[in-house]
């Protein structure tokens, strides 16, 4: 994986649709079927460069290589093992880093099956939404990922592991709905039969609650699943931990979710991290029950994973179960994850910006910031 193979000014073909590839092939004076061959090499065979594309004419391969690449990132580090969660640290063309996480077995999660592999992809470098409990936003927002960079996370992991990814969750770093056009373009490529061929029903987009974009996504033709990072059932609780709630309070968020519910067949999922003394009051469970029932939403309760430098912790197991039982008694489909350490939430909710130093990759320092938890903060 030499760094010289990444050409700074070249456009990655992994972000182009088949129609766009066809245009490009036509410009090079080649017949249309070459676009299909090109797509097959890139997405199905995961060819790292044009040199490997042996059934394409040499002249076409050379013309493409002058302006385009099929890789724009490289794997800088892999942690974890085959049987557990594996985190891939990817170095982008501009020297930034993102992480993508492969979770081998995915029981009872987002419609997944135990023998399926789920990949948790990032949609941005950093995050601007500043949720008070989350590691990803600690160093602020840097930039959107391109569609090619989102698609390439899957291609890199499949190439590296030799395994197919069956489920995708947009629960890595970033707010996917704040990068709407690149994320939806990536989803089209990931889903297409000429692309990665991952079923739309096996993709879950998770959002902190960008109401206007949820309405827009309700018209997106592919039947992807939607998960809402709710984490509070009332405005005062949600305001404390998710600044986005002041922009789109629950009444606006739920009006948008109602639109989604009317237009789509896919059930909604509410993610609810349980944080001691912040959102684990049993009254929250009662309000949450009503909200979930009204939209036929499923609730995933996730005991909070401690983030270094942040003051939050998870409630006792008894409290977690009491919270869940209120939902279950109200007839809501609710799950509570009781695993520790390597669970999916730890994997997905705790991606942090990395930077490279002489000593290797280190996590970026937690910036000085006041953690304000008052309602008026
Ligand atoms: N911005 C999107 C996508 C990120 S998803 C969203 O907010 O949905 C990452 C998920 O992990 C979110 O549900 C987030 O709230 C959750 N999360 C963040 N930090 C966490 C932590 N320390 N423990 C458990 N879950 C966490």
XYZ file of C-alpha atoms and ligand atoms in Angstrom:
403
model
C 0.000 0.000 0.000
C 2.429 2.625 -1.112
C 1.294 6.185 -0.702
C 2.441 7.096 -4.199
C -0.454 5.179 -5.745
C -2.819 7.886 -4.555
C -2.866 10.665 -7.094
C -4.059 13.860 -5.504
C -5.759 15.440 -8.467
C -7.436 12.385 -9.923
C -11.153 11.772 -9.661
C -12.249 8.467 -8.173
C -14.545 6.460 -10.423
C -16.113 4.765 -7.399
C -18.433 7.767 -7.050
C -19.834 7.571 -10.587
C -23.044 5.914 -11.699
C -23.141 3.486 -14.596
C -24.623 6.209 -16.838
C -21.719 8.502 -15.983
C -19.232 5.700 -16.620
C -20.909 5.171 -19.998
C -20.380 8.842 -20.872
C -16.764 8.610 -19.934
C -16.244 5.504 -22.021
C -18.017 7.168 -24.975
C -15.720 10.179 -24.661
C -12.797 7.815 -24.994
C -14.361 6.573 -28.245
C -15.227 3.136 -26.863
C -18.463 1.134 -27.221
C -21.000 1.301 -24.393
C -20.492 -2.285 -23.152
C -17.062 -1.215 -21.884
C -18.821 0.743 -19.125
C -20.338 -2.501 -17.830
C -16.930 -4.173 -17.884
C -15.404 -1.233 -16.068
C -18.106 -1.320 -13.380
C -17.620 -5.045 -12.949
C -13.895 -4.620 -12.389
C -14.388 -1.792 -9.935
C -17.321 -2.971 -7.870
C -17.521 -6.743 -8.169
C -13.871 -7.649 -8.604
C -12.635 -4.667 -6.613
C -9.683 -4.088 -8.936
C -7.290 -1.697 -7.194
C -6.140 -0.063 -10.448
C -6.714 -0.057 -14.204
C -3.715 -2.320 -14.852
C -5.684 -5.304 -13.536
C -8.614 -4.787 -15.939
C -7.351 -7.296 -18.468
C -10.337 -7.382 -20.854
C -10.261 -3.612 -21.443
C -8.161 -2.314 -24.339
C -4.782 -0.994 -23.228
C -5.486 2.390 -24.810
C -8.660 2.821 -22.744
C -6.897 1.782 -19.566
C -4.150 4.313 -20.216
C -6.608 7.075 -21.022
C -8.530 6.387 -17.815
C -5.398 6.228 -15.686
C -4.416 9.708 -16.817
C -7.443 11.291 -15.181
C -9.016 8.818 -12.825
C -8.325 6.410 -9.983
C -10.266 3.540 -8.430
C -8.712 4.096 -4.994
C -8.475 7.372 -3.132
C -7.713 6.077 0.349
C -5.551 3.499 2.010
C -5.856 1.409 5.127
C -3.559 2.948 7.734
C -4.386 0.549 10.572
C -6.694 -2.330 11.449
C -7.615 -3.182 15.014
C -9.684 -6.074 16.326
C -9.870 -9.667 15.161
C -11.802 -11.783 12.738
C -14.333 -12.928 15.337
C -14.924 -9.567 16.889
C -15.397 -6.049 15.690
C -12.666 -4.816 13.383
C -11.966 -1.104 13.008
C -10.308 0.116 9.837
C -8.557 3.450 10.005
C -8.532 4.912 6.504
C -6.237 7.655 5.313
C -7.870 9.932 2.746
C -6.188 11.723 -0.144
C -5.933 14.958 1.845
C -4.297 13.194 4.787
C -7.439 13.155 6.946
C -8.620 9.969 8.585
C -11.956 8.228 8.931
C -12.877 4.924 10.487
C -15.146 2.197 9.282
C -16.113 -0.746 11.461
C -16.860 -4.343 10.467
C -19.141 -6.219 12.830
C -19.170 -9.958 12.060
C -22.375 -11.166 13.692
C -25.277 -8.890 14.071
C -28.026 -10.656 15.974
C -31.355 -8.918 16.167
C -30.066 -5.626 14.927
C -31.655 -3.513 12.203
C -33.162 -6.554 10.567
C -29.797 -8.284 10.389
C -29.110 -12.011 10.767
C -26.511 -13.567 13.024
C -24.417 -14.840 10.111
C -24.299 -11.500 8.366
C -21.509 -8.976 8.291
C -22.404 -5.395 8.988
C -20.237 -2.457 8.063
C -20.614 0.803 9.936
C -19.515 3.570 7.570
C -18.599 7.203 8.150
C -20.227 9.995 6.172
C -18.123 12.983 7.227
C -14.711 13.770 8.676
C -15.714 14.867 12.165
C -19.197 16.100 12.934
C -20.740 19.526 13.441
C -23.692 18.481 15.595
C -21.916 18.481 18.945
C -23.973 15.858 20.761
C -22.637 16.130 24.299
C -22.089 12.409 24.817
C -20.443 11.541 21.488
C -16.747 11.126 20.691
C -17.074 11.812 16.961
C -17.821 15.507 17.303
C -15.163 16.250 19.903
C -12.710 17.763 17.466
C -15.392 19.495 15.390
C -16.282 19.189 11.738
C -13.728 19.054 8.929
C -15.514 18.129 5.710
C -18.058 15.968 3.951
C -16.926 12.681 2.474
C -17.444 12.343 -1.265
C -19.719 9.605 -2.615
C -16.581 7.801 -3.807
C -15.080 7.901 -0.297
C -18.249 6.434 1.177
C -18.412 3.643 -1.429
C -14.698 2.969 -1.089
C -15.025 2.178 2.624
C -17.002 -0.908 1.590
C -14.694 -1.773 -1.302
C -11.571 -1.468 0.871
C -12.981 -3.675 3.607
C -14.200 -6.307 1.139
C -10.844 -6.286 -0.609
C -8.923 -6.471 2.656
C -10.985 -9.252 4.249
C -12.090 -11.170 1.172
C -15.585 -11.161 2.696
C -18.762 -9.599 1.379
C -20.534 -6.962 3.410
C -24.240 -7.828 3.816
C -25.538 -4.931 5.907
C -24.560 -1.305 5.979
C -25.252 1.160 8.741
C -24.513 4.862 8.379
C -23.554 5.104 12.029
C -19.896 5.955 11.818
C -18.494 9.406 12.086
C -20.618 12.295 10.846
C -24.240 13.211 10.238
C -25.285 11.511 6.983
C -28.261 13.783 6.340
C -25.978 16.833 6.491
C -24.184 15.305 3.495
C -27.393 14.401 1.707
C -26.408 14.365 -1.965
C -23.157 12.435 -1.504
C -24.743 9.925 0.861
C -27.745 9.238 -1.379
C -25.498 8.952 -4.433
C -23.307 6.481 -2.536
C -26.397 4.485 -1.519
C -27.453 4.245 -5.182
C -24.029 2.916 -6.176
C -23.866 0.546 -3.200
C -27.304 -0.796 -4.042
C -27.131 -1.006 -7.848
C -26.817 -4.426 -9.506
C -23.885 -3.002 -11.505
C -22.459 -1.586 -8.248
C -21.974 -3.363 -4.930
C -25.409 -5.014 -4.996
C -26.224 -4.517 -1.310
C -29.997 -4.655 -0.790
C -31.581 -1.322 0.142
C -33.402 -3.049 3.003
C -29.972 -3.956 4.370
C -28.920 -0.339 4.668
C -29.797 1.792 7.673
C -29.253 5.508 7.746
C -29.031 6.974 11.215
C -29.660 10.649 11.921
C -29.578 12.916 14.921
C -32.872 14.344 13.643
C -32.539 16.747 10.710
C -36.267 17.198 10.103
C -36.231 18.838 6.631
C -33.812 16.232 5.287
C -35.945 13.414 6.719
C -38.875 14.741 4.689
C -36.650 14.871 1.632
C -35.371 11.347 2.247
C -38.971 10.111 2.442
C -39.084 10.657 -1.336
C -35.823 8.825 -1.998
C -36.799 5.840 -4.153
C -34.674 3.160 -2.492
C -36.286 1.366 0.449
C -33.538 1.965 2.999
C -34.200 1.866 6.726
C -34.148 4.914 8.939
C -32.924 5.084 12.527
C -33.328 8.149 14.688
C -30.834 8.913 17.444
C -33.516 10.055 19.849
C -31.850 9.772 23.281
C -34.551 11.843 24.939
C -38.357 11.672 24.840
C -39.018 15.289 25.831
C -37.496 18.574 24.664
C -35.828 19.538 27.972
C -33.990 16.203 28.110
C -33.041 16.217 24.443
C -32.007 19.903 24.514
C -29.459 19.136 27.227
C -27.548 16.578 25.208
C -28.329 17.250 21.539
C -28.037 20.878 20.366
C -29.768 19.866 17.101
C -32.983 19.646 19.129
C -33.058 23.426 19.551
C -33.085 23.775 15.788
C -35.562 20.950 15.179
C -37.498 20.347 18.388
C -39.470 17.147 18.865
C -42.675 18.540 17.392
C -40.855 19.256 14.121
C -38.894 16.029 14.184
C -42.040 13.970 14.732
C -43.973 15.817 12.038
C -41.202 14.780 9.620
C -41.244 11.203 10.956
C -44.992 11.102 10.445
C -44.391 11.980 6.776
C -41.824 9.180 6.579
C -44.219 6.758 8.230
C -47.013 7.624 5.817
C -44.864 7.285 2.718
C -42.681 4.289 3.552
C -43.193 0.660 4.386
C -39.999 0.312 6.388
C -40.391 0.532 10.131
C -38.528 3.230 11.977
C -36.018 2.537 14.711
C -35.392 4.829 17.643
C -31.949 4.579 19.139
C -31.873 5.527 22.777
C -28.574 5.595 24.651
C -29.192 5.208 28.367
C -27.142 7.745 30.335
C -27.375 7.776 34.101
C -29.158 10.772 35.572
C -29.603 12.366 32.148
C -32.261 10.475 30.196
C -32.915 7.299 32.215
C -35.830 8.599 34.266
C -38.678 6.110 33.974
C -41.003 8.951 32.999
C -38.919 9.226 29.813
C -39.682 5.567 29.122
C -43.401 6.249 29.426
C -43.295 9.229 27.055
C -41.052 7.266 24.686
C -43.584 4.410 24.647
C -46.297 6.725 23.407
C -44.055 8.207 20.734
C -42.893 4.796 19.504
C -46.406 3.365 19.395
C -47.755 6.287 17.408
C -45.197 5.601 14.655
C -44.956 1.808 15.096
C -41.274 2.345 15.769
C -38.916 -0.138 17.341
C -36.658 1.033 20.164
C -33.009 0.026 20.531
C -31.829 0.804 24.028
C -28.062 1.129 24.212
C -26.254 1.390 27.534
C -23.921 4.362 27.183
C -20.290 3.585 26.436
C -17.958 5.760 28.401
C -15.946 8.256 26.365
C -12.668 9.438 27.841
C -12.930 13.081 28.788
C -16.729 13.066 29.040
C -18.574 12.812 32.351
C -21.364 10.417 31.368
C -21.896 6.821 32.380
C -24.483 4.084 31.942
C -27.186 3.406 34.520
C -27.335 0.180 36.559
C -28.544 -2.960 34.793
C -31.664 -2.868 37.001
C -32.496 0.618 35.747
C -31.802 -0.361 32.142
C -34.178 -3.316 32.457
C -36.849 -1.288 34.220
C -36.691 1.243 31.385
C -37.005 -1.516 28.789
C -39.835 -3.244 30.646
C -41.972 -0.096 30.569
C -41.629 -0.059 26.791
C -42.378 -3.776 26.483
C -45.436 -3.532 28.723
C -46.713 -0.702 26.527
C -46.506 -3.066 23.556
C -43.399 -1.485 22.013
C -40.778 -3.669 20.366
C -37.721 -2.832 22.428
C -34.279 -4.371 22.722
C -31.607 -3.720 25.297
C -27.992 -4.536 24.571
C -26.310 -5.938 27.600
C -22.905 -6.748 26.130
C -19.927 -4.727 27.192
C -16.820 -3.447 25.526
C -16.820 -4.681 21.985
C -20.484 -4.210 21.231
C -21.741 -2.449 18.172
C -22.463 0.756 20.019
C -18.896 0.941 21.232
C -17.811 0.372 17.690
C -20.157 2.773 16.007
C -20.709 5.521 18.512
C -17.130 6.104 19.448
C -15.272 6.947 16.307
C -12.936 9.808 16.857
C -10.726 11.879 14.598
C -7.219 10.531 14.343
C -4.006 12.177 13.392
C -0.623 10.924 12.501
C 2.501 11.800 14.436
C 6.071 10.602 14.342
C 5.104 7.921 16.841
C 2.280 6.637 14.703
C -1.433 7.170 14.755
C -2.820 8.820 17.849
C -6.253 9.975 18.767
C -6.663 13.704 18.483
C -6.642 15.405 21.872
C -9.982 16.238 23.373
C -10.305 19.983 22.922
C -10.936 22.151 25.945
C -14.616 22.708 26.118
C -17.190 23.323 28.712
C -19.750 20.582 28.921
C -22.921 22.436 29.569
C -25.842 20.335 30.550
C -28.320 22.924 31.717
C -31.522 23.258 29.688
C -30.727 26.851 28.753
C -27.129 26.117 27.824
N -25.014 11.438 13.295
C -25.782 10.234 13.091
C -24.898 9.070 12.738
C -23.958 8.642 13.865
S -24.623 7.190 14.475
C -26.668 9.988 14.288
O -26.556 10.744 15.256
O -27.507 9.096 14.256
C -23.768 6.862 15.870
C -24.708 6.355 16.954
O -23.937 6.077 18.121
C -25.731 7.410 17.336
O -26.962 6.837 17.702
C -25.073 8.025 18.536
O -25.997 8.724 19.296
C -24.486 6.806 19.193
N -23.426 7.109 20.157
C -22.588 8.150 20.165
N -21.770 8.095 21.226
C -22.102 6.985 21.913
C -21.608 6.394 23.103
N -20.628 6.930 23.773
N -22.182 5.238 23.514
C -23.195 4.690 22.814
N -23.687 5.194 21.682
C -23.150 6.340 21.235
